[in-house]
Short mmCIF file of C-alpha atoms in Angstrom, two decimals:
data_model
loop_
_atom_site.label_atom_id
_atom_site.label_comp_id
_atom_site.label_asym_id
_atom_site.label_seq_id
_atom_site.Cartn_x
_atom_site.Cartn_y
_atom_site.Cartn_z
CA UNK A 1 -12.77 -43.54 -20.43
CA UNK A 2 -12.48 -46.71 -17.83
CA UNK A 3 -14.77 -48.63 -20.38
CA UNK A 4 -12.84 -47.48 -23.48
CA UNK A 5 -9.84 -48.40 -21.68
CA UNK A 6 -11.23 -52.14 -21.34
CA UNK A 7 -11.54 -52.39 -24.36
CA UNK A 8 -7.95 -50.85 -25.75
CA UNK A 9 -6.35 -53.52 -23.28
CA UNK A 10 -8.54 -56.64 -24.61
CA UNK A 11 -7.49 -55.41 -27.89
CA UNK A 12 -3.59 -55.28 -26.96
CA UNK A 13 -4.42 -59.09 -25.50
CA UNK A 14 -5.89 -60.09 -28.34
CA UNK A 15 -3.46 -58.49 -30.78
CA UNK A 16 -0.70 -60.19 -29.09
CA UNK A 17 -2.35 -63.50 -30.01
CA UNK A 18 -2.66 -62.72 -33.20
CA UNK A 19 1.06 -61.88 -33.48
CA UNK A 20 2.26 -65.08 -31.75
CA UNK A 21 -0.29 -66.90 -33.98
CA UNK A 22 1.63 -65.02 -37.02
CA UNK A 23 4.97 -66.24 -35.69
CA UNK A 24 3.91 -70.24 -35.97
CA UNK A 25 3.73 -69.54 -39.60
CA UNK A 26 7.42 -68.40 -40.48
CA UNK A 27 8.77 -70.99 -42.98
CA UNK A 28 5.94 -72.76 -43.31
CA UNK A 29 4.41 -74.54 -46.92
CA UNK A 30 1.27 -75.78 -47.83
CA UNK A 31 0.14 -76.97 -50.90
CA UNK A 32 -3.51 -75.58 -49.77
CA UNK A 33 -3.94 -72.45 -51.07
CA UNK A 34 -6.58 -71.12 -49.06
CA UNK A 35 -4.51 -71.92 -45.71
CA UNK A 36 -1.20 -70.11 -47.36
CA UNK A 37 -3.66 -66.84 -47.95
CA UNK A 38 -5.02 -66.95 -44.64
CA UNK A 39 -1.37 -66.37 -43.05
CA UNK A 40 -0.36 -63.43 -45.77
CA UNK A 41 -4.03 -61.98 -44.59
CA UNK A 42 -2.39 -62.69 -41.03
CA UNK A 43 0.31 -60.81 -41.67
CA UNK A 44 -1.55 -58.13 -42.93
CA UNK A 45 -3.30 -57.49 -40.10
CA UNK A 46 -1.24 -57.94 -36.79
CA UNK A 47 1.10 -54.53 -38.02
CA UNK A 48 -2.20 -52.63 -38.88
CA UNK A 49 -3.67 -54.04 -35.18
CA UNK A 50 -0.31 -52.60 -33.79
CA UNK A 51 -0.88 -49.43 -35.39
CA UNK A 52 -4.56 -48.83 -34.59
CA UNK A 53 -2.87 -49.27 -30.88
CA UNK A 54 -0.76 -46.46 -31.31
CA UNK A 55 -3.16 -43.79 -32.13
CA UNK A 56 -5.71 -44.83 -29.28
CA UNK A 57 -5.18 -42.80 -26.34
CA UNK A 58 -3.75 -44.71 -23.20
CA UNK A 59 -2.59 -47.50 -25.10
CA UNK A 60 0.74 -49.49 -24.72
CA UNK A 61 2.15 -46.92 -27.01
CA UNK A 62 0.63 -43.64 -26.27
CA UNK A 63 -0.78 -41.49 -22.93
CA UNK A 64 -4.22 -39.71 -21.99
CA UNK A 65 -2.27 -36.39 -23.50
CA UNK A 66 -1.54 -36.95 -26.94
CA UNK A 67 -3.91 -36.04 -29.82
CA UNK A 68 -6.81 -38.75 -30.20
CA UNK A 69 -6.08 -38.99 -34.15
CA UNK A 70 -9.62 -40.21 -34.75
CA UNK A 71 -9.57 -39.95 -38.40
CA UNK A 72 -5.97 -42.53 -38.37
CA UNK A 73 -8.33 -44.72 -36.10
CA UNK A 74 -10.95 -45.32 -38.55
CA UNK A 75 -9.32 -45.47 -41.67
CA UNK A 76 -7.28 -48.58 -40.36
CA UNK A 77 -10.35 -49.64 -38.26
CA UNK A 78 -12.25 -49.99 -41.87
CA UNK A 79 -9.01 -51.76 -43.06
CA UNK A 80 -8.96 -54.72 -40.57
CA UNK A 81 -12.51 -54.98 -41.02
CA UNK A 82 -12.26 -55.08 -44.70
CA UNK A 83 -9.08 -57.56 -44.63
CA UNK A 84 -10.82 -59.92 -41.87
CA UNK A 85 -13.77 -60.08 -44.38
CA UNK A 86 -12.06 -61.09 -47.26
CA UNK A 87 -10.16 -63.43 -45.68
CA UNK A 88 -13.29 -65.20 -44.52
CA UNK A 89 -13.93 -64.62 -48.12
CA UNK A 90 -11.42 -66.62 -49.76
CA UNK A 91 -10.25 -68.71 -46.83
CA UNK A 92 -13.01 -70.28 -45.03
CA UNK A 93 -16.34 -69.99 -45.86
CA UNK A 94 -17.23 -73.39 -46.81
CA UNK A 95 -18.20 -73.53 -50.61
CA UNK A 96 -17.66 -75.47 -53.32
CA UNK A 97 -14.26 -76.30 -55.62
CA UNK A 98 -15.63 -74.75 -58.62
CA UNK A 99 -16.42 -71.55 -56.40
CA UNK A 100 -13.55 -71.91 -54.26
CA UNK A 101 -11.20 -71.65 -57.83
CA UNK A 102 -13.19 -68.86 -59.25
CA UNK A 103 -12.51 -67.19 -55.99
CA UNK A 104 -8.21 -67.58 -56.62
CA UNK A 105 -8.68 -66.67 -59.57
CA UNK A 106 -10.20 -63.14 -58.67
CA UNK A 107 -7.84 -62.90 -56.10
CA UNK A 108 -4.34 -63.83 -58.90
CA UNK A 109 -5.64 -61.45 -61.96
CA UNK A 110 -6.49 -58.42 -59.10
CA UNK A 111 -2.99 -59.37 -57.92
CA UNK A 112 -1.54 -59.31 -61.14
CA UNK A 113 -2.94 -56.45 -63.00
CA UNK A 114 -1.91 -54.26 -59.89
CA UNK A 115 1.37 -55.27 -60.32
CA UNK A 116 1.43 -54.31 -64.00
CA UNK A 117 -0.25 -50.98 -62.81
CA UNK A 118 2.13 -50.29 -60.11
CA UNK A 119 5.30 -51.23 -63.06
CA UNK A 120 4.01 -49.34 -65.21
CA UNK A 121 4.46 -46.16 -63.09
CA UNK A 122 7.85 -46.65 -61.80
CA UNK A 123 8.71 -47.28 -65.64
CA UNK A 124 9.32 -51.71 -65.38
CA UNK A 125 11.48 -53.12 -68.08
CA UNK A 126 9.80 -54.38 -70.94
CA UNK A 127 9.96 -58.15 -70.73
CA UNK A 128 8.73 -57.49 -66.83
CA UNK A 129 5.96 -55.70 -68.41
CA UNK A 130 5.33 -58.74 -71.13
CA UNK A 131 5.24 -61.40 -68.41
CA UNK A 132 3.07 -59.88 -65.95
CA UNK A 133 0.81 -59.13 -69.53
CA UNK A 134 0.85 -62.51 -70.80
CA UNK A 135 -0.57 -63.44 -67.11
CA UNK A 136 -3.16 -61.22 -67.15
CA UNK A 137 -4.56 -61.63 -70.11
CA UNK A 138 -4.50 -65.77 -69.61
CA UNK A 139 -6.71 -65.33 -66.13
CA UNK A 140 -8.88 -62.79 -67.61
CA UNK A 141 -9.59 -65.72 -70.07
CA UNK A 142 -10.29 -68.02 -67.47
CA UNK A 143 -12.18 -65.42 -65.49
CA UNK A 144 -14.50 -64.57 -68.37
CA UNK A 145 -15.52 -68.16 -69.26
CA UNK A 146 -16.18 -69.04 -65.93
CA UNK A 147 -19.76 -69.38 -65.44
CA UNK A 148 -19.83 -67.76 -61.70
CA UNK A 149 -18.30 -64.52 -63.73
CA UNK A 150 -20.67 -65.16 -66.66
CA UNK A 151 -23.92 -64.63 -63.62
CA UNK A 152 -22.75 -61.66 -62.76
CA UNK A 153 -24.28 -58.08 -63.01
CA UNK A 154 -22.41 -56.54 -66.29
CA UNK A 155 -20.84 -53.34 -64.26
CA UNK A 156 -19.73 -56.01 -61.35
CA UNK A 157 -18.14 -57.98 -64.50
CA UNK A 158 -16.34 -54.61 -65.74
CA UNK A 159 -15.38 -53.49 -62.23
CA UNK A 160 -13.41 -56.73 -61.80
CA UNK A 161 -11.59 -57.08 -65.21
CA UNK A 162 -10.67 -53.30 -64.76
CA UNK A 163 -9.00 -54.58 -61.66
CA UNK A 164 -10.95 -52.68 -59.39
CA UNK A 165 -12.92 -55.47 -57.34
CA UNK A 166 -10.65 -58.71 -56.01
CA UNK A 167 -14.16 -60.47 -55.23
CA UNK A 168 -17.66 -60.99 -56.63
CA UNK A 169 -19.44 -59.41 -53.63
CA UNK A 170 -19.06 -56.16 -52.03
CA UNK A 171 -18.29 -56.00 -48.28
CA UNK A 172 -22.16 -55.92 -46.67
CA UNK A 173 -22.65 -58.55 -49.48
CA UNK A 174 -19.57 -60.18 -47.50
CA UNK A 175 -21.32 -59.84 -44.35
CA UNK A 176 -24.33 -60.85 -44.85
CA UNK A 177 -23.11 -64.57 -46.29
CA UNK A 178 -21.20 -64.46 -42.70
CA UNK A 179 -24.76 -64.10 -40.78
CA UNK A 180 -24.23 -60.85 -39.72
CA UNK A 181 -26.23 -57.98 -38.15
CA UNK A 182 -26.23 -55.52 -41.54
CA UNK A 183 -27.71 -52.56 -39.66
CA UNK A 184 -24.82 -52.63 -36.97
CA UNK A 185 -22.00 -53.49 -39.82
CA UNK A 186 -23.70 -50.45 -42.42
CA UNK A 187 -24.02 -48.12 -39.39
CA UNK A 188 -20.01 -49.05 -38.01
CA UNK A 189 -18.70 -48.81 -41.76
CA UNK A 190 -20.74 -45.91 -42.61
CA UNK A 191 -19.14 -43.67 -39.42
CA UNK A 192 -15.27 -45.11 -40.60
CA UNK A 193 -16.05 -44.25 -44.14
CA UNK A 194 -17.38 -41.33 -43.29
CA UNK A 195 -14.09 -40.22 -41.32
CA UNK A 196 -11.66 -41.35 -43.25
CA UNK A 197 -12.54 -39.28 -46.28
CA UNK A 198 -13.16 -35.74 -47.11
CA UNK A 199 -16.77 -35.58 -48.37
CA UNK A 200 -18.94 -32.86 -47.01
CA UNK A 201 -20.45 -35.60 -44.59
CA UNK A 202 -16.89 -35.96 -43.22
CA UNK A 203 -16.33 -32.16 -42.68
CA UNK A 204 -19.68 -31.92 -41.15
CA UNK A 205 -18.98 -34.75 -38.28
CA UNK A 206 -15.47 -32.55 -37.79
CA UNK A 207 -17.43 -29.88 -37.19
CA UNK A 208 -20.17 -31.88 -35.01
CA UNK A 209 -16.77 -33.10 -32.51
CA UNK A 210 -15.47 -29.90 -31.71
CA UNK A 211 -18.73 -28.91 -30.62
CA UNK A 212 -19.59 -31.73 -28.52
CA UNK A 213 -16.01 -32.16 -27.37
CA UNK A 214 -13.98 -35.25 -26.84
CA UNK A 215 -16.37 -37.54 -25.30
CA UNK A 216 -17.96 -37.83 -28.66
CA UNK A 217 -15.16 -39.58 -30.36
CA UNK A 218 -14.65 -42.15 -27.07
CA UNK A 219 -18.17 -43.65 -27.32
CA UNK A 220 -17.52 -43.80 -30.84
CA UNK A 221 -14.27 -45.38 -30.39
CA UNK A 222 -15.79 -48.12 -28.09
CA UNK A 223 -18.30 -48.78 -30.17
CA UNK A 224 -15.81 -49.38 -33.07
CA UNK A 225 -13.00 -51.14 -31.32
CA UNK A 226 -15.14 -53.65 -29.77
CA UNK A 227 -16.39 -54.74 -33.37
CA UNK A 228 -13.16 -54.37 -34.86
CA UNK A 229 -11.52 -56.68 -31.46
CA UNK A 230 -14.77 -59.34 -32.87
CA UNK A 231 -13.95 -59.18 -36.16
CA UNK A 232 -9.85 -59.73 -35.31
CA UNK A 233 -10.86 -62.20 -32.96
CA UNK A 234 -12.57 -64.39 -35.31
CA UNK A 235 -10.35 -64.43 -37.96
CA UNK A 236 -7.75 -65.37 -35.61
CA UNK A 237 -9.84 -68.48 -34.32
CA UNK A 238 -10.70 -69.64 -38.03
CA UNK A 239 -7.24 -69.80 -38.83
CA UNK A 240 -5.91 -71.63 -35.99
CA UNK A 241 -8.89 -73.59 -36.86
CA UNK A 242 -8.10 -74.75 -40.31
CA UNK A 243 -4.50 -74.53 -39.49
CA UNK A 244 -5.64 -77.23 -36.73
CA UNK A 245 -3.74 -75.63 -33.54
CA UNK A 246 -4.36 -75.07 -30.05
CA UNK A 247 -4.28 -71.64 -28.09
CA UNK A 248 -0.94 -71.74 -26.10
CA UNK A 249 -2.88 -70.50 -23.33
CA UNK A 250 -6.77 -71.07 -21.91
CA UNK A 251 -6.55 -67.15 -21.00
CA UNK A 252 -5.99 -66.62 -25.00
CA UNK A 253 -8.60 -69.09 -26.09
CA UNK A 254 -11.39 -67.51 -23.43
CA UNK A 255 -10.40 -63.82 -24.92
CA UNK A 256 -10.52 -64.81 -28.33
CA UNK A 257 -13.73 -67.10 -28.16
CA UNK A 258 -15.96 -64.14 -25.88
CA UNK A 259 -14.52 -61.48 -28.86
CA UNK A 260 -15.84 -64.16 -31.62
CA UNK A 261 -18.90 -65.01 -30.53
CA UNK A 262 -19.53 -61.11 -30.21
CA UNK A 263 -19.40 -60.98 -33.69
CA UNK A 264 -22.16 -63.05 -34.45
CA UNK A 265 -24.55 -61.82 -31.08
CA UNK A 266 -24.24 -57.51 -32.20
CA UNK A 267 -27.43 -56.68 -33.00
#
């Protein structure tokens, strides 16, 4: 447990950061699209870092008796992973305007035809349900004579007018673009997946931890939280990055920076 306990309190640390990072954004515009995302994917993911903390066992918020909810831990484990990724998605990898547009443009028309999706079931009024129409059907225009969406595989092109993909690549494509280890990130996202749904494979590793007890589920919680502090960590450096600020603190630059450069040294 001493290891896994390392490892909840760098979290905390680094989750902390992240919040006060979050804070320096309250009231702020930018004309810069890409920087406003970054601090609404920000925002996203200091409550669900908070959260992960409070089903770990010995955190801040809980003690060594309470129920290790491992199932809760990787379902919002996969979620920070997933946000930090798309955020590096649309936010800072360093591509082209053209690419960089078609990107917003994903991200608007999934934004908007989820909307509509989400009126339509509480019932909307109608001319709510006309405008969020009209601006659907205008960026699926744009979408579908843009030649990035023109090169893509037909079902990729169907998934995303559907409003089922926000992005042109699927999260190991994500990865990979970032330089990452793809064994380590399929293996990681494979065991969240795995426990966070209901598939045979998932009753099967239920049935695997009772047997071999709870040290099972602490190696595998090590082994997740220290990718999921790297992945955290890094989006919070990139965005201080493009946001062009300075760590309050060397201690929170030193966390941050060892947590980062983890990310890109896994193998």
């Amino acid at each position: 447990m001493s290891n896994l306990q390392e490892l909840i309190d760098d979290f905390d640390s680094i989750t902390e950061i992240a919040y006060d990072l979050s804070q320096q954004f309250d009231g702020v515009q930018t004309e810069d699209r890409r920087k406003k995302i970054s601090t609404y994917y920000l925002a996203k993911v200091v409550p669900e870092c908070m959260s992960l903390l409070r089903v770990l066992p010995c955190s801040r918020f809980t003690d060594a008796k309470e129920l290790f909810d491992f199932p809760s831990f990787c379902s919002i484990s996969r979620s920070l992973i997933e946000a930090a990724n798309l955020h590096w998605y649309y936010c800072i990898e360093s591509v082209d305007k053209e690419v960089s547009d078609f990107r917003l443009y994903l991200y608007d028309f999934h934004d908007e035809k989820s909307t509509m999706q989400i009126a339509k079931f509480i019932g909307a009024e109608e001319q709510g349900m006309d405008l969020l129409q009209e601006k659907c059907d205008r960026l699926k225009g744009i979408i579908k004579e843009n030649g990035n969406f023109k090169s893509l595989l037909p079902e990729v092109q169907r998934q995303i007018l559907k409003g089922r993909k926000c992005s042109d690549m699927n999260q190991t494509e994500i990865s990979e673009c970032r330089g990452l280890d793809l064994d380590t990130f399929n293996g990681i996202y494979k065991i969240l997946s795995t426990n966070t749904h209901s598939t045979p494979s998932a009753i099967s590793a239920l049935v695997h931890s009772r047997i071999h007890g709870k040290e099972l589920h602490d190696a595998l919680a090590g082994l997740v939280l220290s990718y999921v502090a790297s992945f955290v960590s890094e989006m919070v450096r990139t965005i201080g990055e493009i946001w062009c600020l300075e760590f309050a603190k060397e201690e929170s630059e030193e966390i941050i920076g060892l947590y980062s450069r983890g990310l890109f040294e896994i193998t």
